Tab-separated table of C-alpha atoms and ligand atoms in Angstrom:
chain	number	residue	atom	x	y	z
A	1	UNK	CA	-7.528	12.993	-16.999
A	2	UNK	CA	-10.624	13.944	-19.018
A	3	UNK	CA	-13.568	15.505	-17.253
A	4	UNK	CA	-16.451	13.333	-16.214
A	5	UNK	CA	-19.659	13.098	-18.144
A	6	UNK	CA	-22.558	10.810	-17.267
A	7	UNK	CA	-21.337	7.978	-19.506
A	8	UNK	CA	-17.904	7.938	-17.887
A	9	UNK	CA	-19.057	8.360	-14.289
A	10	UNK	CA	-21.391	5.380	-14.598
A	11	UNK	CA	-18.385	3.033	-14.728
A	12	UNK	CA	-17.281	3.998	-11.236
A	13	UNK	CA	-18.374	2.896	-7.833
A	14	UNK	CA	-20.106	5.445	-5.714
A	15	UNK	CA	-21.001	5.733	-2.116
A	16	UNK	CA	-24.201	7.543	-2.874
A	17	UNK	CA	-24.869	9.031	0.521
A	18	UNK	CA	-22.189	11.646	0.827
A	19	UNK	CA	-19.969	10.909	3.791
A	20	UNK	CA	-18.360	14.141	4.945
A	21	UNK	CA	-14.719	13.765	5.875
A	22	UNK	CA	-14.364	13.815	9.629
A	23	UNK	CA	-10.794	13.035	10.437
A	24	UNK	CA	-10.170	10.521	13.118
A	25	UNK	CA	-7.836	11.235	16.018
A	26	UNK	CA	-7.670	7.502	16.801
A	27	UNK	CA	-4.759	6.656	14.481
A	28	UNK	CA	-1.774	5.512	16.581
A	29	UNK	CA	1.381	7.583	16.113
A	30	UNK	CA	4.797	5.991	16.618
A	31	UNK	CA	7.868	8.166	17.097
A	32	UNK	CA	10.715	5.996	15.817
A	33	UNK	CA	13.251	7.951	17.873
A	34	UNK	CA	11.586	7.041	21.190
A	35	UNK	CA	12.407	3.953	23.283
A	36	UNK	CA	8.724	2.922	23.525
A	37	UNK	CA	8.446	2.572	19.705
A	38	UNK	CA	8.524	-1.244	19.712
A	39	UNK	CA	5.758	-1.546	22.301
A	40	UNK	CA	3.585	0.990	20.478
A	41	UNK	CA	4.132	-0.740	17.120
A	42	UNK	CA	2.909	-4.071	18.499
A	43	UNK	CA	-0.105	-2.439	20.188
A	44	UNK	CA	-1.041	-0.558	16.980
A	45	UNK	CA	-0.715	-3.692	14.850
A	46	UNK	CA	-2.920	-5.643	17.277
A	47	UNK	CA	-5.609	-2.980	17.516
A	48	UNK	CA	-5.662	-1.404	14.039
A	49	UNK	CA	-3.167	-3.122	11.709
A	50	UNK	CA	-2.249	0.468	10.920
A	51	UNK	CA	-0.201	3.338	12.359
A	52	UNK	CA	1.561	6.560	11.487
A	53	UNK	CA	5.311	6.988	11.834
A	54	UNK	CA	7.137	10.223	12.664
A	55	UNK	CA	10.879	10.846	12.982
A	56	UNK	CA	11.335	8.200	10.308
A	57	UNK	CA	14.703	9.322	8.953
A	58	UNK	CA	13.682	9.368	5.274
A	59	UNK	CA	15.145	12.645	3.916
A	60	UNK	CA	12.431	15.159	2.970
A	61	UNK	CA	14.505	15.894	-0.135
A	62	UNK	CA	14.186	12.319	-1.433
A	63	UNK	CA	10.441	12.534	-0.824
A	64	UNK	CA	9.856	15.852	-2.562
A	65	UNK	CA	12.081	14.967	-5.527
A	66	UNK	CA	10.067	11.830	-6.193
A	67	UNK	CA	6.787	13.683	-5.743
A	68	UNK	CA	7.969	16.309	-8.221
A	69	UNK	CA	8.998	13.716	-10.836
A	70	UNK	CA	5.781	11.764	-10.370
A	71	UNK	CA	3.597	14.863	-10.778
A	72	UNK	CA	5.545	15.781	-13.898
A	73	UNK	CA	4.877	12.305	-15.286
A	74	UNK	CA	1.142	12.407	-14.527
A	75	UNK	CA	0.785	15.879	-16.031
A	76	UNK	CA	1.924	14.618	-19.449
A	77	UNK	CA	-0.691	14.034	-22.194
A	78	UNK	CA	-2.363	10.635	-21.974
A	79	UNK	CA	-0.766	9.315	-25.170
A	80	UNK	CA	2.695	10.016	-23.669
A	81	UNK	CA	1.871	8.289	-20.381
A	82	UNK	CA	0.445	5.295	-22.195
A	83	UNK	CA	3.882	4.649	-23.687
A	84	UNK	CA	4.778	3.355	-20.186
A	85	UNK	CA	1.765	1.005	-20.104
A	86	UNK	CA	-0.186	-1.170	-19.892
A	87	UNK	CA	0.665	-2.525	-16.422
A	88	UNK	CA	1.277	-6.128	-17.481
A	89	UNK	CA	2.220	-6.515	-14.711
A	90	UNK	CA	4.325	-3.328	-14.382
A	91	UNK	CA	3.986	0.119	-15.927
A	92	UNK	CA	1.364	2.840	-16.315
A	93	UNK	CA	-2.304	2.093	-15.804
A	94	UNK	CA	-5.465	4.060	-15.317
A	95	UNK	CA	-8.950	3.356	-14.025
A	96	UNK	CA	-8.633	-0.393	-14.196
A	97	UNK	CA	-7.088	-2.007	-11.085
A	98	UNK	CA	-5.963	-5.623	-11.387
A	99	UNK	CA	-7.472	-7.909	-13.992
A	100	UNK	CA	-10.836	-8.790	-12.529
A	101	UNK	CA	-12.941	-5.765	-13.359
A	102	UNK	CA	-12.169	-3.350	-10.512
A	103	UNK	CA	-12.159	0.312	-11.502
A	104	UNK	CA	-11.290	3.453	-9.601
A	105	UNK	CA	-10.818	7.161	-10.159
A	106	UNK	CA	-7.059	6.719	-10.329
A	107	UNK	CA	-4.057	6.496	-12.616
A	108	UNK	CA	-0.856	4.846	-11.436
A	109	UNK	CA	2.624	3.517	-12.007
A	110	UNK	CA	3.387	0.016	-10.780
A	111	UNK	CA	7.038	-1.051	-10.513
A	112	UNK	CA	9.107	-3.917	-9.157
A	113	UNK	CA	11.746	-2.666	-6.724
A	114	UNK	CA	14.639	-4.959	-7.622
A	115	UNK	CA	14.173	-5.207	-11.350
A	116	UNK	CA	15.465	-2.948	-14.087
A	117	UNK	CA	12.565	-1.328	-15.905
A	118	UNK	CA	12.794	0.241	-19.298
A	119	UNK	CA	12.541	3.841	-18.120
A	120	UNK	CA	12.734	5.385	-21.563
A	121	UNK	CA	8.965	5.956	-21.576
A	122	UNK	CA	8.897	7.516	-18.083
A	123	UNK	CA	8.730	11.222	-18.871
A	124	UNK	CA	11.200	13.483	-20.611
A	125	UNK	CA	14.038	12.942	-18.116
A	126	UNK	CA	13.810	9.210	-17.468
A	127	UNK	CA	17.306	8.971	-15.938
A	128	UNK	CA	16.387	11.530	-13.305
A	129	UNK	CA	13.137	9.680	-12.582
A	130	UNK	CA	15.030	6.392	-12.198
A	131	UNK	CA	17.595	8.003	-9.890
A	132	UNK	CA	15.115	9.693	-7.538
A	133	UNK	CA	12.941	6.578	-7.482
A	134	UNK	CA	15.860	4.336	-6.527
A	135	UNK	CA	17.062	6.740	-3.801
A	136	UNK	CA	13.567	6.941	-2.350
A	137	UNK	CA	13.059	3.170	-2.411
A	138	UNK	CA	16.437	2.494	-0.696
A	139	UNK	CA	15.598	4.950	2.063
A	140	UNK	CA	12.090	3.614	2.562
A	141	UNK	CA	13.278	-0.004	2.545
A	142	UNK	CA	15.791	0.834	5.284
A	143	UNK	CA	13.102	2.464	7.411
A	144	UNK	CA	10.708	-0.438	6.816
A	145	UNK	CA	13.377	-2.879	7.985
A	146	UNK	CA	13.918	-0.820	11.146
A	147	UNK	CA	10.183	-0.969	11.836
A	148	UNK	CA	10.111	-4.725	11.213
A	149	UNK	CA	13.049	-5.226	13.593
A	150	UNK	CA	11.370	-3.157	16.298
A	151	UNK	CA	8.258	-5.239	15.690
A	152	UNK	CA	10.193	-8.495	16.148
A	153	UNK	CA	11.707	-7.139	19.388
A	154	UNK	CA	8.290	-5.980	20.593
A	155	UNK	CA	6.965	-9.485	19.888
A	156	UNK	CA	9.925	-10.911	21.865
A	157	UNK	CA	11.144	-12.912	18.883
A	158	UNK	CA	14.804	-13.853	19.330
A	159	UNK	CA	15.752	-13.474	15.691
A	160	UNK	CA	15.449	-9.724	15.288
A	161	UNK	CA	15.638	-9.857	11.485
A	162	UNK	CA	13.016	-12.582	11.050
A	163	UNK	CA	10.769	-10.244	9.004
A	164	UNK	CA	13.301	-7.722	7.679
A	165	UNK	CA	15.524	-10.381	6.095
A	166	UNK	CA	12.683	-11.178	3.675
A	167	UNK	CA	12.724	-7.599	2.339
A	168	UNK	CA	16.543	-7.466	2.280
A	169	UNK	CA	16.743	-10.687	0.241
A	170	UNK	CA	17.875	-10.031	-3.344
A	171	UNK	CA	14.906	-12.116	-4.491
A	172	UNK	CA	12.406	-10.150	-2.398
A	173	UNK	CA	9.176	-9.695	-4.352
A	174	UNK	CA	8.611	-6.097	-3.238
A	175	UNK	CA	6.769	-3.618	-5.409
A	176	UNK	CA	6.281	0.110	-5.601
A	177	UNK	CA	3.222	2.023	-6.643
A	178	UNK	CA	2.543	5.699	-7.312
A	179	UNK	CA	-1.171	6.551	-7.387
A	180	UNK	CA	-2.571	9.799	-8.757
A	181	UNK	CA	-6.209	10.625	-8.010
A	182	UNK	CA	-7.218	13.699	-10.044
A	183	UNK	CA	-9.594	16.138	-8.378
A	184	UNK	CA	-13.174	15.525	-9.363
A	185	UNK	CA	-15.069	18.848	-9.016
A	186	UNK	CA	-18.290	17.440	-10.530
A	187	UNK	CA	-18.575	15.170	-7.531
A	188	UNK	CA	-18.127	17.873	-4.988
A	189	UNK	CA	-20.914	19.736	-6.785
A	190	UNK	CA	-23.171	16.652	-6.822
A	191	UNK	CA	-22.467	15.794	-3.177
A	192	UNK	CA	-21.375	12.210	-3.844
A	193	UNK	CA	-18.319	10.178	-2.934
A	194	UNK	CA	-16.455	8.414	-5.724
A	195	UNK	CA	-14.168	5.470	-5.128
A	196	UNK	CA	-10.557	6.214	-6.002
A	197	UNK	CA	-9.262	2.808	-4.921
A	198	UNK	CA	-11.770	0.239	-3.685
A	199	UNK	CA	-11.592	-1.452	-0.297
A	200	UNK	CA	-9.013	-4.194	0.092
A	201	UNK	CA	-6.195	-5.539	2.209
A	202	UNK	CA	-2.615	-5.553	0.910
A	203	UNK	CA	-1.348	-9.100	0.312
A	204	UNK	CA	2.325	-8.510	1.221
A	205	UNK	CA	4.017	-8.352	4.657
A	206	UNK	CA	3.902	-4.610	5.171
A	207	UNK	CA	3.079	-1.474	3.163
A	208	UNK	CA	4.545	1.990	3.668
A	209	UNK	CA	2.401	4.763	2.342
A	210	UNK	CA	3.257	8.413	1.959
A	211	UNK	CA	0.967	10.970	0.305
A	212	UNK	CA	0.668	14.667	-0.368
A	213	UNK	CA	-1.608	16.642	1.918
A	214	UNK	CA	-4.841	15.585	0.163
A	215	UNK	CA	-7.272	13.446	2.148
A	216	UNK	CA	-8.966	10.303	0.851
A	217	UNK	CA	-7.471	7.337	2.678
A	218	UNK	CA	-9.844	5.517	5.002
A	219	UNK	CA	-9.301	2.448	7.133
A	220	UNK	CA	-11.824	0.000	8.455
A	221	UNK	CA	-11.915	-0.659	12.192
A	222	UNK	CA	-12.479	-4.117	13.650
A	223	UNK	CA	-16.214	-3.329	14.042
A	224	UNK	CA	-16.472	-2.675	10.275
A	225	UNK	CA	-16.829	1.120	10.547
A	226	UNK	CA	-14.666	3.386	8.380
A	227	UNK	CA	-12.509	6.237	9.625
A	228	UNK	CA	-10.730	8.912	7.581
A	229	UNK	CA	-6.996	9.197	8.005
A	230	UNK	CA	-5.860	12.829	8.350
A	231	UNK	CA	-3.289	13.362	5.586
A	232	UNK	CA	0.226	14.294	6.681
A	233	UNK	CA	2.770	14.713	3.924
A	234	UNK	CA	5.737	14.585	6.344
A	235	UNK	CA	4.845	11.191	7.839
A	236	UNK	CA	4.494	7.595	6.720
A	237	UNK	CA	1.511	5.313	7.232
A	238	UNK	CA	2.089	1.630	7.798
A	239	UNK	CA	-0.348	-1.158	6.840
A	240	UNK	CA	-0.156	-4.709	8.133
A	241	UNK	CA	-0.435	-7.001	5.085
A	242	UNK	CA	-2.030	-10.470	4.808
A	243	UNK	CA	1.359	-12.237	4.974
A	244	UNK	CA	2.174	-10.632	8.329
A	245	UNK	CA	-1.247	-11.676	9.577
A	246	UNK	CA	-0.328	-15.284	8.787
A	247	UNK	CA	3.217	-15.044	10.223
A	248	UNK	CA	1.772	-13.776	13.523
A	249	UNK	CA	-0.963	-16.458	13.401
A	250	UNK	CA	-3.674	-13.802	13.384
A	251	UNK	CA	-2.298	-11.757	16.305
A	252	UNK	CA	-1.902	-8.892	13.839
A	253	UNK	CA	-4.617	-8.472	11.216
A	254	UNK	CA	-4.200	-6.903	7.811
A	255	UNK	CA	-6.056	-3.605	7.619
A	256	UNK	CA	-8.910	-3.103	5.151
A	257	UNK	CA	-8.559	0.302	3.510
A	258	UNK	CA	-9.814	2.352	0.561
A	259	UNK	CA	-9.404	5.764	-1.035
A	260	UNK	CA	-12.192	8.224	-1.858
A	261	UNK	CA	-11.563	10.726	-4.633
A	262	UNK	CA	-11.353	14.351	-3.615
A	263	UNK	CA	-13.622	17.004	-5.134
A	264	UNK	CA	-11.103	19.810	-4.917
A	265	UNK	CA	-7.497	18.608	-4.763
A	266	UNK	CA	-5.580	15.836	-6.527
A	267	UNK	CA	-4.081	13.155	-4.272
A	268	UNK	CA	-0.676	11.660	-4.955
A	269	UNK	CA	0.433	8.650	-2.943
A	270	UNK	CA	3.493	6.436	-3.142
A	271	UNK	CA	3.452	3.011	-1.563
A	272	UNK	CA	6.239	0.520	-0.951
A	273	UNK	CA	4.861	-3.019	-0.596
A	274	UNK	CA	7.419	-5.168	1.228
A	275	UNK	CA	7.070	-8.756	0.012
A	276	UNK	CA	9.078	-11.960	0.550
A	277	UNK	CA	10.872	-14.001	-2.140
A	278	UNK	CA	8.421	-16.044	-4.242
A	279	UNK	CA	9.706	-19.340	-2.825
A	280	UNK	CA	9.259	-18.245	0.819
A	281	UNK	CA	6.933	-20.389	2.886
A	282	UNK	CA	4.414	-18.149	4.651
A	283	UNK	CA	3.497	-19.721	7.981
A	284	UNK	CA	3.084	-18.679	11.619
A	285	UNK	CA	6.399	-18.208	13.448
A	286	UNK	CA	6.823	-21.047	15.985
A	287	UNK	CA	7.546	-18.608	18.831
A	288	UNK	CA	4.181	-16.914	18.270
A	289	UNK	CA	2.182	-20.148	18.270
A	290	UNK	CA	2.484	-20.764	22.033
A	291	UNK	CA	1.113	-24.290	21.700
A	292	UNK	CA	-1.788	-23.118	19.510
A	293	UNK	CA	-2.529	-24.636	16.117
A	294	UNK	CA	-1.789	-22.746	12.924
A	295	UNK	CA	-4.886	-20.922	11.709
A	296	UNK	CA	-3.636	-21.295	8.113
A	297	UNK	CA	-2.763	-24.024	5.634
A	298	UNK	CA	0.820	-23.917	4.429
A	299	UNK	CA	1.582	-21.930	1.298
A	300	UNK	CA	4.405	-20.113	-0.451
A	301	UNK	CA	4.254	-16.448	-1.426
A	302	UNK	CA	4.174	-17.620	-5.055
A	303	UNK	CA	1.022	-19.661	-4.342
A	304	UNK	CA	-0.619	-16.803	-2.447
A	305	UNK	CA	0.161	-14.309	-5.171
A	306	UNK	CA	-1.175	-16.639	-7.820
A	307	UNK	CA	-4.489	-17.018	-6.084
A	308	UNK	CA	-4.564	-13.305	-5.162
A	309	UNK	CA	-4.056	-11.898	-8.597
A	310	UNK	CA	-7.235	-13.451	-9.988
A	311	UNK	CA	-9.365	-12.071	-7.186
A	312	UNK	CA	-11.474	-8.920	-6.891
A	313	UNK	CA	-10.073	-6.135	-4.749
A	314	UNK	CA	-12.619	-6.498	-1.945
A	315	UNK	CA	-12.284	-10.301	-1.656
A	316	UNK	CA	-11.043	-11.907	1.539
A	317	UNK	CA	-8.021	-13.583	-0.057
A	318	UNK	CA	-6.827	-15.343	3.083
A	319	UNK	CA	-10.148	-17.143	3.465
A	320	UNK	CA	-8.989	-19.735	0.966
A	321	UNK	CA	-5.992	-20.592	3.166
A	322	UNK	CA	-7.731	-20.678	6.535
A	323	UNK	CA	-7.792	-23.975	8.398
A	324	UNK	CA	-11.208	-25.033	9.536
A	325	UNK	CA	-10.880	-25.719	13.250
A	326	UNK	CA	-11.586	-29.378	14.079
A	327	UNK	CA	-14.583	-29.687	16.436
B	1	LIG	C1	-7.723	-6.623	-7.994
B	1	LIG	C2	-6.449	-6.730	-7.708
B	1	LIG	C3	-5.456	-5.602	-7.788
B	1	LIG	C4	-4.293	-6.155	-6.977
B	1	LIG	C5	-4.308	-7.598	-7.422
B	1	LIG	C6	-5.767	-7.958	-7.208
B	1	LIG	O1	-6.179	-9.106	-7.898
B	1	LIG	C7	-5.988	-8.137	-5.696
B	1	LIG	C8	-4.938	-7.380	-4.846
B	1	LIG	C9	-4.614	-6.002	-5.444
B	1	LIG	C10	-3.381	-5.354	-4.819
B	1	LIG	C11	-3.678	-4.434	-3.619
B	1	LIG	C12	-2.344	-3.898	-3.083
B	1	LIG	C13	-1.422	-3.381	-4.200
B	1	LIG	O2	-1.921	-2.130	-4.680
B	1	LIG	C14	-1.341	-4.394	-5.360
B	1	LIG	C15	-0.289	-3.987	-6.382
B	1	LIG	C16	-1.133	-5.764	-4.796
B	1	LIG	O3	-0.087	-6.357	-4.625
B	1	LIG	O4	-2.356	-6.339	-4.496
B	1	LIG	C17	-2.752	-4.560	-5.937
B	1	LIG	C18	-2.907	-5.482	-7.162
B	1	LIG	C19	-2.820	-4.731	-8.497
B	1	LIG	O5	-3.129	-3.545	-8.579
B	1	LIG	O6	-2.475	-5.402	-9.487
B	2	AKG	O1	-3.309	5.541	-2.749
B	2	AKG	C1	-3.496	5.318	-1.565
B	2	AKG	O2	-3.509	6.178	-0.707
B	2	AKG	C2	-3.710	3.873	-1.136
B	2	AKG	C3	-3.707	2.925	-2.307
B	2	AKG	C4	-3.637	1.492	-1.904
B	2	AKG	O3	-4.186	1.112	-0.916
B	2	AKG	C5	-2.888	0.560	-2.746
B	2	AKG	O4	-2.339	0.981	-3.781
B	2	AKG	O5	-2.834	-0.633	-2.382
B	3	FE2	FE1	-3.621	-0.917	-0.418
């Protein structure tokens, strides 16, 4: 990515008072190999909508191979990378996020998990890229389904696969994203924070994020304050998405998060967004209603996505689907 000059930096969002990174020790950690995992998952989703997973079973080899291929892709000259773009809706993009004017200090690849992409533009060994990407996605999908099944058990839902079946469906609208945030030394020198990826919630059911050891990810707590997530390249971070918020009738809330660019080191993150089939009705599960009314109007994932994709990153997208309580 080209270096910043005043004209280019003006396009980005800043947090002008420099917020030093103090890592939070509050982030819940779930060891998937322990019997209390399901209870801890439910507690973390209720309190934070976010947790870290260790002993996840995704082979470190699959992780490092994908990281290697992704870094190779992002280190190519811009004109080569642009052959895989623009992201309409899938492919290579930079700076611009979505189609409503959001910008960030980021370049990325956006892919659909169950669709064949034309990989010929993805670096100089596209077959290798495709292979390591598919192996990684299969492994991560399996782990995500395990987490969703533990979640269903923890919520005492009889049908253990109530969430995971949506990701296993051949029509599942799941996507995959690799984000690259180049280091921005000018910022470190100026003492300012630059937005890599602006604050938002993820619209899907669940997101699984893995990054290199560069900091930047922050989550918002229920009181609106922001905490920095200590990076850990061996672990996964799980986000509750808007659709899971609806399916649990608000018992779990999607987590607002953002990424700040780093002054010294580039950040590379890869995120699997587990989504349902487009025709799936997103509504609270009857067993979680306990006689209460649904907080949301009925909608399909197709309808939610349609309304979501015209919005700005920071918008509260579920607001449009909330039921106004009768007085
Ligand atoms: C501004 C936008 C980018 C986004 C689509 C949207 O209109 C609002 C949601 C954004 C988001 C956040 C999570 C994922 O990164 C993403 C792929 C998604 O499903 O919703 C992005 C969308 C995007 O980058 O196109
Ligand atoms: O890159 C990251 O660490 C998070 C990005 C993110 O939140 C997203 O792509 O939705
Ligand atoms: Fe996100």
